[in-house]
Coordinates of C-alpha atoms and ligand atoms in Angstrom, one line a residue:
M163 CA 93.5 99.4 94.3
S164 CA 92.3 96.9 97.1
L165 CA 92.1 96.9 100.9
D166 CA 93.2 93.7 102.6
Q167 CA 92.8 94.5 106.3
L168 CA 91.1 97.1 108.4
T169 CA 91.5 97.9 112.1
I170 CA 88.4 100.1 113.6
H171 CA 88.7 101.8 116.9
N172 CA 85.7 103.7 118.3
V173 CA 83.5 104.0 115.2
R174 CA 79.9 104.1 116.8
N175 CA 79.3 100.5 118.2
L176 CA 82.6 99.1 116.4
R177 CA 84.7 99.5 119.6
E178 CA 87.8 97.3 118.7
L179 CA 87.5 95.6 115.5
R180 CA 90.1 93.9 113.3
L181 CA 89.0 92.5 109.9
E182 CA 91.0 90.8 107.4
A183 CA 91.0 88.2 104.6
F184 CA 89.2 90.7 102.3
E185 CA 88.4 89.3 98.9
R186 CA 87.4 91.2 95.9
T187 CA 83.9 90.7 97.0
N188 CA 82.8 91.1 100.5
V189 CA 79.5 90.5 101.9
I190 CA 78.9 91.9 105.5
Y191 CA 75.4 90.7 106.9
G192 CA 73.7 91.0 110.2
A193 CA 70.8 92.3 112.2
N194 CA 69.4 95.8 112.2
G195 CA 71.9 97.8 114.4
S196 CA 74.7 95.2 114.4
G197 CA 77.2 97.5 112.9
K198 CA 77.2 96.8 109.1
T199 CA 76.7 100.4 107.8
S200 CA 79.3 101.4 110.4
I201 CA 82.0 99.2 108.9
L202 CA 81.5 100.8 105.5
E203 CA 81.4 104.2 107.3
A204 CA 84.9 103.3 108.6
I205 CA 86.2 102.3 105.0
H206 CA 84.7 105.5 103.9
L207 CA 86.5 107.5 106.4
L208 CA 89.7 106.0 105.6
G209 CA 89.3 107.0 102.1
M210 CA 87.4 110.5 102.4
A211 CA 88.4 111.4 106.2
R212 CA 84.6 111.7 106.9
S213 CA 81.4 109.6 106.8
F214 CA 79.0 109.4 104.3
R215 CA 75.9 109.7 106.4
G216 CA 76.7 113.4 106.4
T217 CA 76.7 113.7 110.1
S218 CA 79.5 115.4 111.9
A219 CA 82.4 113.5 113.5
K220 CA 80.9 113.7 116.8
T221 CA 78.2 111.2 116.0
L222 CA 80.7 109.1 114.3
I223 CA 82.9 108.6 117.4
S224 CA 81.6 106.0 119.9
H225 CA 79.6 107.6 122.9
G226 CA 82.0 108.6 125.8
E227 CA 85.2 108.4 123.5
A228 CA 87.3 111.3 122.5
A229 CA 88.5 109.9 119.0
C230 CA 87.9 107.3 116.6
V231 CA 90.8 105.5 114.5
V232 CA 90.8 103.6 111.4
H233 CA 93.7 102.0 110.0
G234 CA 93.9 100.1 106.8
V235 CA 96.6 98.0 104.4
G236 CA 95.9 97.3 101.1
T237 CA 97.5 96.5 97.6
L238 CA 97.8 99.0 94.7
S239 CA 96.4 98.2 91.3
S240 CA 98.5 95.9 89.0
G241 CA 100.7 94.6 91.9
R242 CA 102.3 98.0 92.5
G243 CA 103.1 97.3 96.1
R244 CA 101.4 97.6 99.6
Y245 CA 100.0 100.8 101.2
S246 CA 98.9 101.7 104.6
L247 CA 96.4 104.6 105.7
G248 CA 95.4 105.8 108.9
V249 CA 92.8 108.6 109.9
E250 CA 92.1 109.7 113.2
R251 CA 89.2 112.0 114.0
R252 CA 88.9 113.8 117.4
L253 CA 85.9 115.0 119.2
N254 CA 87.5 118.6 119.2
G255 CA 87.5 118.6 115.3
E256 CA 91.2 117.6 114.9
L257 CA 92.0 115.5 112.1
S258 CA 95.1 113.4 111.4
L259 CA 96.1 111.4 108.4
K260 CA 98.9 109.0 107.8
I261 CA 100.1 107.4 104.6
N262 CA 102.6 104.7 104.7
G263 CA 103.3 105.6 108.5
E264 CA 104.0 109.4 107.4
A265 CA 101.7 112.5 108.3
A266 CA 99.5 113.5 105.1
R267 CA 98.8 117.1 104.7
T268 CA 95.8 117.0 102.7
I269 CA 92.5 114.8 102.4
A270 CA 93.4 114.9 98.7
E271 CA 96.2 112.5 99.3
L272 CA 94.0 110.1 100.8
V273 CA 91.1 110.4 98.3
E274 CA 93.8 109.7 95.6
R275 CA 94.9 106.4 97.4
L276 CA 91.6 105.0 98.1
P277 CA 88.7 106.1 95.9
V278 CA 85.6 105.1 97.4
Q279 CA 82.1 104.8 95.8
V280 CA 78.8 104.6 97.9
I281 CA 75.8 102.9 97.0
N282 CA 73.2 103.1 99.6
A283 CA 69.4 103.8 100.3
D284 CA 70.1 107.7 100.0
S285 CA 71.7 107.2 96.7
F286 CA 68.4 108.5 94.8
S287 CA 69.3 112.1 96.1
L288 CA 72.1 112.4 93.7
L289 CA 69.2 113.0 91.4
T290 CA 66.6 114.6 93.2
G291 CA 68.9 116.6 95.6
A292 CA 70.6 119.9 95.5
P293 CA 73.4 120.3 92.5
Q294 CA 76.2 120.5 94.7
A295 CA 76.4 116.8 95.2
R296 CA 76.3 116.3 91.4
R297 CA 79.1 118.7 91.1
H298 CA 81.0 116.8 93.8
F299 CA 80.3 113.5 91.7
L300 CA 81.6 115.1 88.6
N301 CA 84.6 116.6 90.3
W302 CA 85.3 113.3 91.8
G303 CA 85.4 111.6 88.5
V304 CA 87.6 114.1 86.7
F305 CA 90.0 114.2 89.7
H306 CA 90.8 110.7 89.4
V307 CA 91.5 110.5 85.6
E308 CA 92.8 114.1 85.1
H309 CA 95.8 115.1 87.2
R310 CA 95.8 118.5 86.3
F311 CA 92.2 118.9 87.6
F312 CA 93.0 119.5 91.4
P313 CA 95.7 122.2 91.2
E314 CA 93.4 124.1 88.8
W315 CA 90.5 123.6 91.0
Q316 CA 92.4 125.0 93.9
R317 CA 93.4 128.0 91.8
F318 CA 89.8 128.6 90.9
Q319 CA 88.5 128.5 94.3
R320 CA 91.1 131.3 95.1
C321 CA 90.3 133.2 92.3
I322 CA 86.6 133.3 92.9
K323 CA 87.1 134.2 96.5
Q324 CA 89.1 137.0 95.6
R325 CA 86.9 138.2 92.9
N326 CA 83.9 138.0 95.2
S327 CA 85.8 140.1 97.6
S328 CA 86.7 142.5 95.1
L329 CA 83.2 142.7 94.0
R330 CA 82.1 143.5 97.4
R331 CA 84.7 146.4 97.8
G332 CA 82.9 148.0 94.9
K333 CA 85.0 151.0 92.9
L334 CA 87.9 150.9 95.3
A335 CA 88.9 147.4 93.9
G336 CA 88.9 148.4 90.3
Q337 CA 92.0 147.0 88.9
E338 CA 92.2 144.3 91.3
L339 CA 88.7 143.0 90.1
Q340 CA 89.9 143.3 86.5
A341 CA 92.9 141.2 87.4
W342 CA 91.1 138.4 89.2
T343 CA 88.2 138.3 86.5
R344 CA 90.8 137.4 84.0
E345 CA 92.4 135.0 86.1
L346 CA 88.9 133.6 86.9
A347 CA 87.9 133.5 83.3
R348 CA 91.1 131.3 82.3
S349 CA 90.9 129.1 85.3
G350 CA 87.3 128.4 85.1
S351 CA 87.4 127.6 81.5
M352 CA 90.1 125.2 82.4
I353 CA 87.8 123.5 84.6
N354 CA 85.0 123.4 82.2
E355 CA 87.5 121.8 79.6
Y356 CA 88.2 119.1 82.2
R357 CA 84.8 118.3 83.0
Q358 CA 83.5 118.4 79.3
A359 CA 86.0 115.7 78.2
Y360 CA 85.2 113.5 81.2
F361 CA 81.6 113.9 80.7
N362 CA 82.0 113.1 76.9
D363 CA 83.5 109.7 78.0
L364 CA 81.2 109.2 80.9
A365 CA 77.7 109.9 79.0
P366 CA 77.9 106.7 76.7
L367 CA 79.2 104.3 79.4
F368 CA 76.2 105.7 81.7
R369 CA 73.8 105.1 78.9
E370 CA 75.1 101.6 78.2
I371 CA 75.1 100.4 81.9
V372 CA 71.5 102.1 82.5
G373 CA 70.6 100.2 79.2
R374 CA 71.2 96.7 80.9
L375 CA 70.1 97.7 84.4
L376 CA 66.5 99.2 82.9
P377 CA 66.4 97.7 79.4
Q378 CA 62.5 99.4 79.3
I379 CA 63.6 102.7 80.3
G380 CA 63.3 104.5 77.2
S381 CA 65.5 107.0 75.5
L382 CA 68.1 108.3 78.1
E383 CA 70.1 111.4 78.1
L384 CA 72.9 112.6 80.4
R385 CA 73.2 116.5 80.3
L386 CA 76.2 118.9 81.4
R387 CA 75.2 122.3 82.1
Q388 CA 78.5 124.4 82.4
G389 CA 77.3 127.0 84.5
W390 CA 76.9 129.7 81.9
D391 CA 75.3 130.2 78.5
K392 CA 77.4 127.7 76.3
R393 CA 77.3 130.1 73.2
L394 CA 79.6 132.4 75.2
S395 CA 83.2 132.0 76.5
Y396 CA 83.5 132.3 80.2
S397 CA 85.1 135.7 79.9
E398 CA 82.4 137.0 77.7
A399 CA 79.8 135.6 80.3
L400 CA 81.6 137.2 83.1
E401 CA 81.6 140.6 81.1
A402 CA 78.1 140.3 80.4
T403 CA 77.2 139.9 84.2
L404 CA 79.6 142.4 85.6
N405 CA 77.3 145.0 86.5
S406 CA 74.8 142.5 88.1
D407 CA 77.9 140.7 90.0
Q408 CA 78.8 144.1 91.4
E409 CA 75.4 144.7 92.5
K410 CA 75.1 141.3 94.2
G411 CA 78.7 141.2 95.5
F412 CA 79.5 137.8 94.2
T413 CA 80.0 135.8 91.0
Q414 CA 76.8 134.5 89.8
L415 CA 78.1 132.4 86.8
G416 CA 80.7 129.8 86.5
P417 CA 81.6 126.2 87.0
Q418 CA 80.8 126.6 90.5
R419 CA 76.9 126.6 89.1
A420 CA 77.5 123.6 86.9
D421 CA 75.0 120.6 87.0
L422 CA 74.2 117.4 85.7
K423 CA 70.7 116.2 84.5
V424 CA 69.3 113.0 83.6
M425 CA 66.4 112.8 81.1
V426 CA 64.3 110.2 80.2
D427 CA 62.1 110.3 77.0
G428 CA 62.5 114.1 77.3
H429 CA 61.4 114.7 81.1
A430 CA 63.7 114.9 84.1
A431 CA 64.4 111.5 85.7
A432 CA 64.2 113.2 89.0
D433 CA 60.5 114.0 88.5
T434 CA 59.4 111.2 86.5
L435 CA 61.2 107.7 87.7
S436 CA 60.2 105.5 90.6
R437 CA 62.4 105.6 93.5
G438 CA 63.9 102.0 92.6
Q439 CA 64.3 103.5 89.1
Q440 CA 66.2 106.5 90.5
K441 CA 68.2 104.4 92.4
L442 CA 69.3 102.2 89.6
V443 CA 70.2 105.4 87.3
V444 CA 72.2 106.4 90.1
C445 CA 74.0 102.9 90.2
G446 CA 74.6 103.6 86.5
L447 CA 76.1 106.9 87.1
K448 CA 78.6 105.6 89.7
L449 CA 79.2 102.3 87.9
A450 CA 80.1 104.5 84.8
Q451 CA 82.6 106.2 87.1
G452 CA 84.0 103.1 88.0
R453 CA 84.6 101.9 84.7
L454 CA 85.9 105.0 83.3
M455 CA 88.6 105.2 86.0
R456 CA 89.7 102.0 85.2
A457 CA 89.7 102.6 81.3
L458 CA 91.5 106.1 81.4
A459 CA 93.5 105.8 84.8
S460 CA 94.1 101.8 85.0
R461 CA 92.9 102.0 88.6
S462 CA 89.7 101.0 90.4
C463 CA 87.5 102.3 93.1
I464 CA 86.0 100.4 96.0
Y465 CA 82.5 100.2 96.2
L466 CA 80.7 100.4 99.4
V467 CA 77.0 99.1 98.9
D468 CA 74.7 99.5 101.9
D469 CA 71.5 97.7 102.0
L470 CA 71.4 96.7 98.2
P471 CA 67.9 95.2 98.6
S472 CA 66.3 98.4 99.6
E473 CA 64.1 99.8 97.0
L474 CA 65.2 97.1 94.4
D475 CA 63.4 93.7 93.5
Q476 CA 65.5 90.6 93.1
A477 CA 66.0 90.9 89.5
H478 CA 67.1 94.4 89.7
S479 CA 69.4 93.6 92.5
R480 CA 71.0 90.8 90.5
R481 CA 71.5 92.9 87.5
V482 CA 73.4 95.6 90.0
C483 CA 75.5 92.6 91.2
D484 CA 76.3 91.7 87.7
E485 CA 77.8 95.0 86.8
L486 CA 79.7 95.2 90.3
E487 CA 81.2 92.1 89.4
A488 CA 82.0 93.0 85.9
I489 CA 83.8 96.0 86.8
Q490 CA 86.4 94.0 88.8
A491 CA 86.4 96.4 91.5
Q492 CA 86.4 95.4 95.2
V493 CA 82.9 95.6 96.7
F494 CA 82.0 95.6 100.3
I495 CA 78.3 94.7 100.4
T496 CA 75.8 94.7 103.3
C497 CA 72.6 92.9 104.0
V498 CA 70.4 91.5 106.8
E499 CA 70.2 87.9 105.9
R500 CA 73.2 85.9 104.8
N501 CA 71.7 85.0 101.4
D502 CA 70.3 88.5 100.5
V503 CA 73.3 89.2 98.4
L504 CA 74.6 85.8 97.7
R505 CA 71.5 84.5 96.0
V506 CA 71.6 87.4 93.6
W507 CA 75.6 87.7 93.1
P508 CA 76.9 86.2 89.9
N509 CA 78.0 82.4 89.8
K510 CA 81.6 82.9 88.4
G511 CA 83.1 80.4 90.9
E512 CA 85.2 83.4 92.7
K513 CA 85.7 83.2 96.4
L514 CA 83.6 85.6 98.3
A515 CA 84.5 86.5 101.9
V516 CA 81.5 86.8 104.0
F517 CA 81.5 88.5 107.5
H518 CA 78.8 88.1 110.2
V519 CA 78.3 91.1 112.3
E520 CA 76.8 91.0 115.7
H521 CA 76.9 93.8 118.4
G522 CA 79.7 95.5 116.9
L523 CA 81.8 92.1 116.5
V524 CA 82.6 90.1 113.5
E525 CA 83.0 86.5 112.5
S526 CA 84.3 85.8 109.1
E527 CA 83.5 82.9 106.6
L528 CA 84.5 82.3 103.1
E529 CA 82.0 81.3 100.5
Q530 CA 82.2 80.3 96.8
S531 CA 79.8 82.4 94.5
S532 CA 76.9 81.8 94.1
A533 CA 76.1 80.1 97.4
P534 CA 72.4 79.2 98.3
Q535 CA 71.8 77.0 95.4
L536 CA 75.0 75.0 95.6
Q537 CA 74.9 73.6 98.9
G538 CA 77.8 71.1 98.1
N539 CA 80.4 74.0 97.8
N540 CA 83.4 74.3 99.7
R541 CA 83.0 76.3 102.7
E542 CA 86.0 77.0 104.8
S543 CA 84.8 78.5 108.0
Q544 CA 87.7 80.7 109.4
S545 CA 88.0 81.4 113.1
S546 CA 86.3 84.3 114.4
H547 CA 88.5 87.4 114.8
E548 CA 87.1 88.7 117.9
Ligands
ATP849 N1 78.4 107.6 118.4 C1 77.7 106.2 118.8 N2 78.1 105.6 119.6 C2 77.8 104.3 120.1 N3 76.9 103.7 119.3 C3 76.5 104.1 118.1 C4 76.9 105.4 117.8 N4 76.1 105.8 116.8 C5 75.3 104.9 116.4 N5 75.6 103.7 117.2 C6 74.8 102.4 117.2 O1 75.6 101.7 116.5 C7 74.8 100.7 116.0 C8 75.4 100.2 114.6 O2 74.6 101.0 113.7 P1 74.7 100.7 112.0 O3 74.0 101.8 111.5 O4 75.9 100.3 111.7 O5 73.8 99.4 112.0 P2 73.5 98.5 111.0 O6 74.0 97.2 111.3 O7 73.8 99.0 109.6 O8 71.9 98.3 111.0 P3 70.6 98.2 109.9 O9 70.4 97.0 109.5 O10 69.6 98.8 110.8 O11 71.1 99.4 108.9 C9 73.4 100.8 116.3 O12 73.0 100.0 117.2 C10 73.4 102.3 116.5 O13 72.5 102.7 117.6
MG850 MG1 72.7 100.0 108.3

């Protein structure tokens, strides 16, 4: 799964941009405000139909325009052919998705085709922020390796909505409540099983990767809280909280309350690690997902790495780059100065594509890794695309 070319229309300051000749590793550099993050956002839009900046479509669309459009052409893993994706977001909230020229109905179809992972200056918030982001992280991973997960997840969402509505209707909903509780217990247990199986594979990979990124860190543990007392079946837990659920009018326990926790020497990583260490732990989580996806589904995700040096010293940036390189996934990585990434990217003789962004326009160059120290390297400069 890799992206070969990208056309961007009206994403922030990128009015009309065509990028091509991507390599496995793509370095995007330029001054503050030039449009680097916007390029990553455009790729994210193509894979997730939304930005990773958590802002509405309104702020993503260039000022004064009614819509933004991103179109991408890529190659499927192990040479299984080419694909094209298109996403249009309009100011009025409309969203249209195309896969190989045909209209797609759901965002999940897009997500399945172009799995993207973001590592940026906000990444630490996966540890320190609300559990919803960690559930999303977990679901994303399971979605890509277990094809039964998504339909079950949709069933689970439907069941919990119906059960909550029955709970709010009180005694009137007696039999209906029983039926939805049974169905929710079944579906929630399946979701939990898929997550547990995924977690069991993820945890050792995570520990291994963080062990390389942060060798001094101490004893590291990744925990999964399933969302109810693990000594009980989900059905038993629902039974035990039935009265209280009825009083409150919603289902208190279940996979919708699951959470992941990282512990270091018995303390929560979110409370004890430095900002840079937190970023590295989150990198460990995201890199472990990429590895697992490759191992279990023979597919790879695309890493969008924004401003790697923020919070990281050179030695740790280098370790993250080593891991990214080893995963053999396609990487788009931004920095301000051309050499910020090139000086820490591993020298494996691989060609890197380098793009210089200026005021929303891009010039592309090719570079052999690892550049700055090897002045004599071949350096073909390609003509500007804009
Ligand atoms: N909706 C919009 N319409 C037009 N321009 C916008 C819009 N939203 C943001 N911009 C501008 O787009 C430019 C590019 O922003 P972007 O965040 O991509 O820059 P960057 O190269 O990542 O900068 P930095 O190095 O500071 O992170 C900025 O000048 C910003 O003010
Ligand atoms: Mg930026």
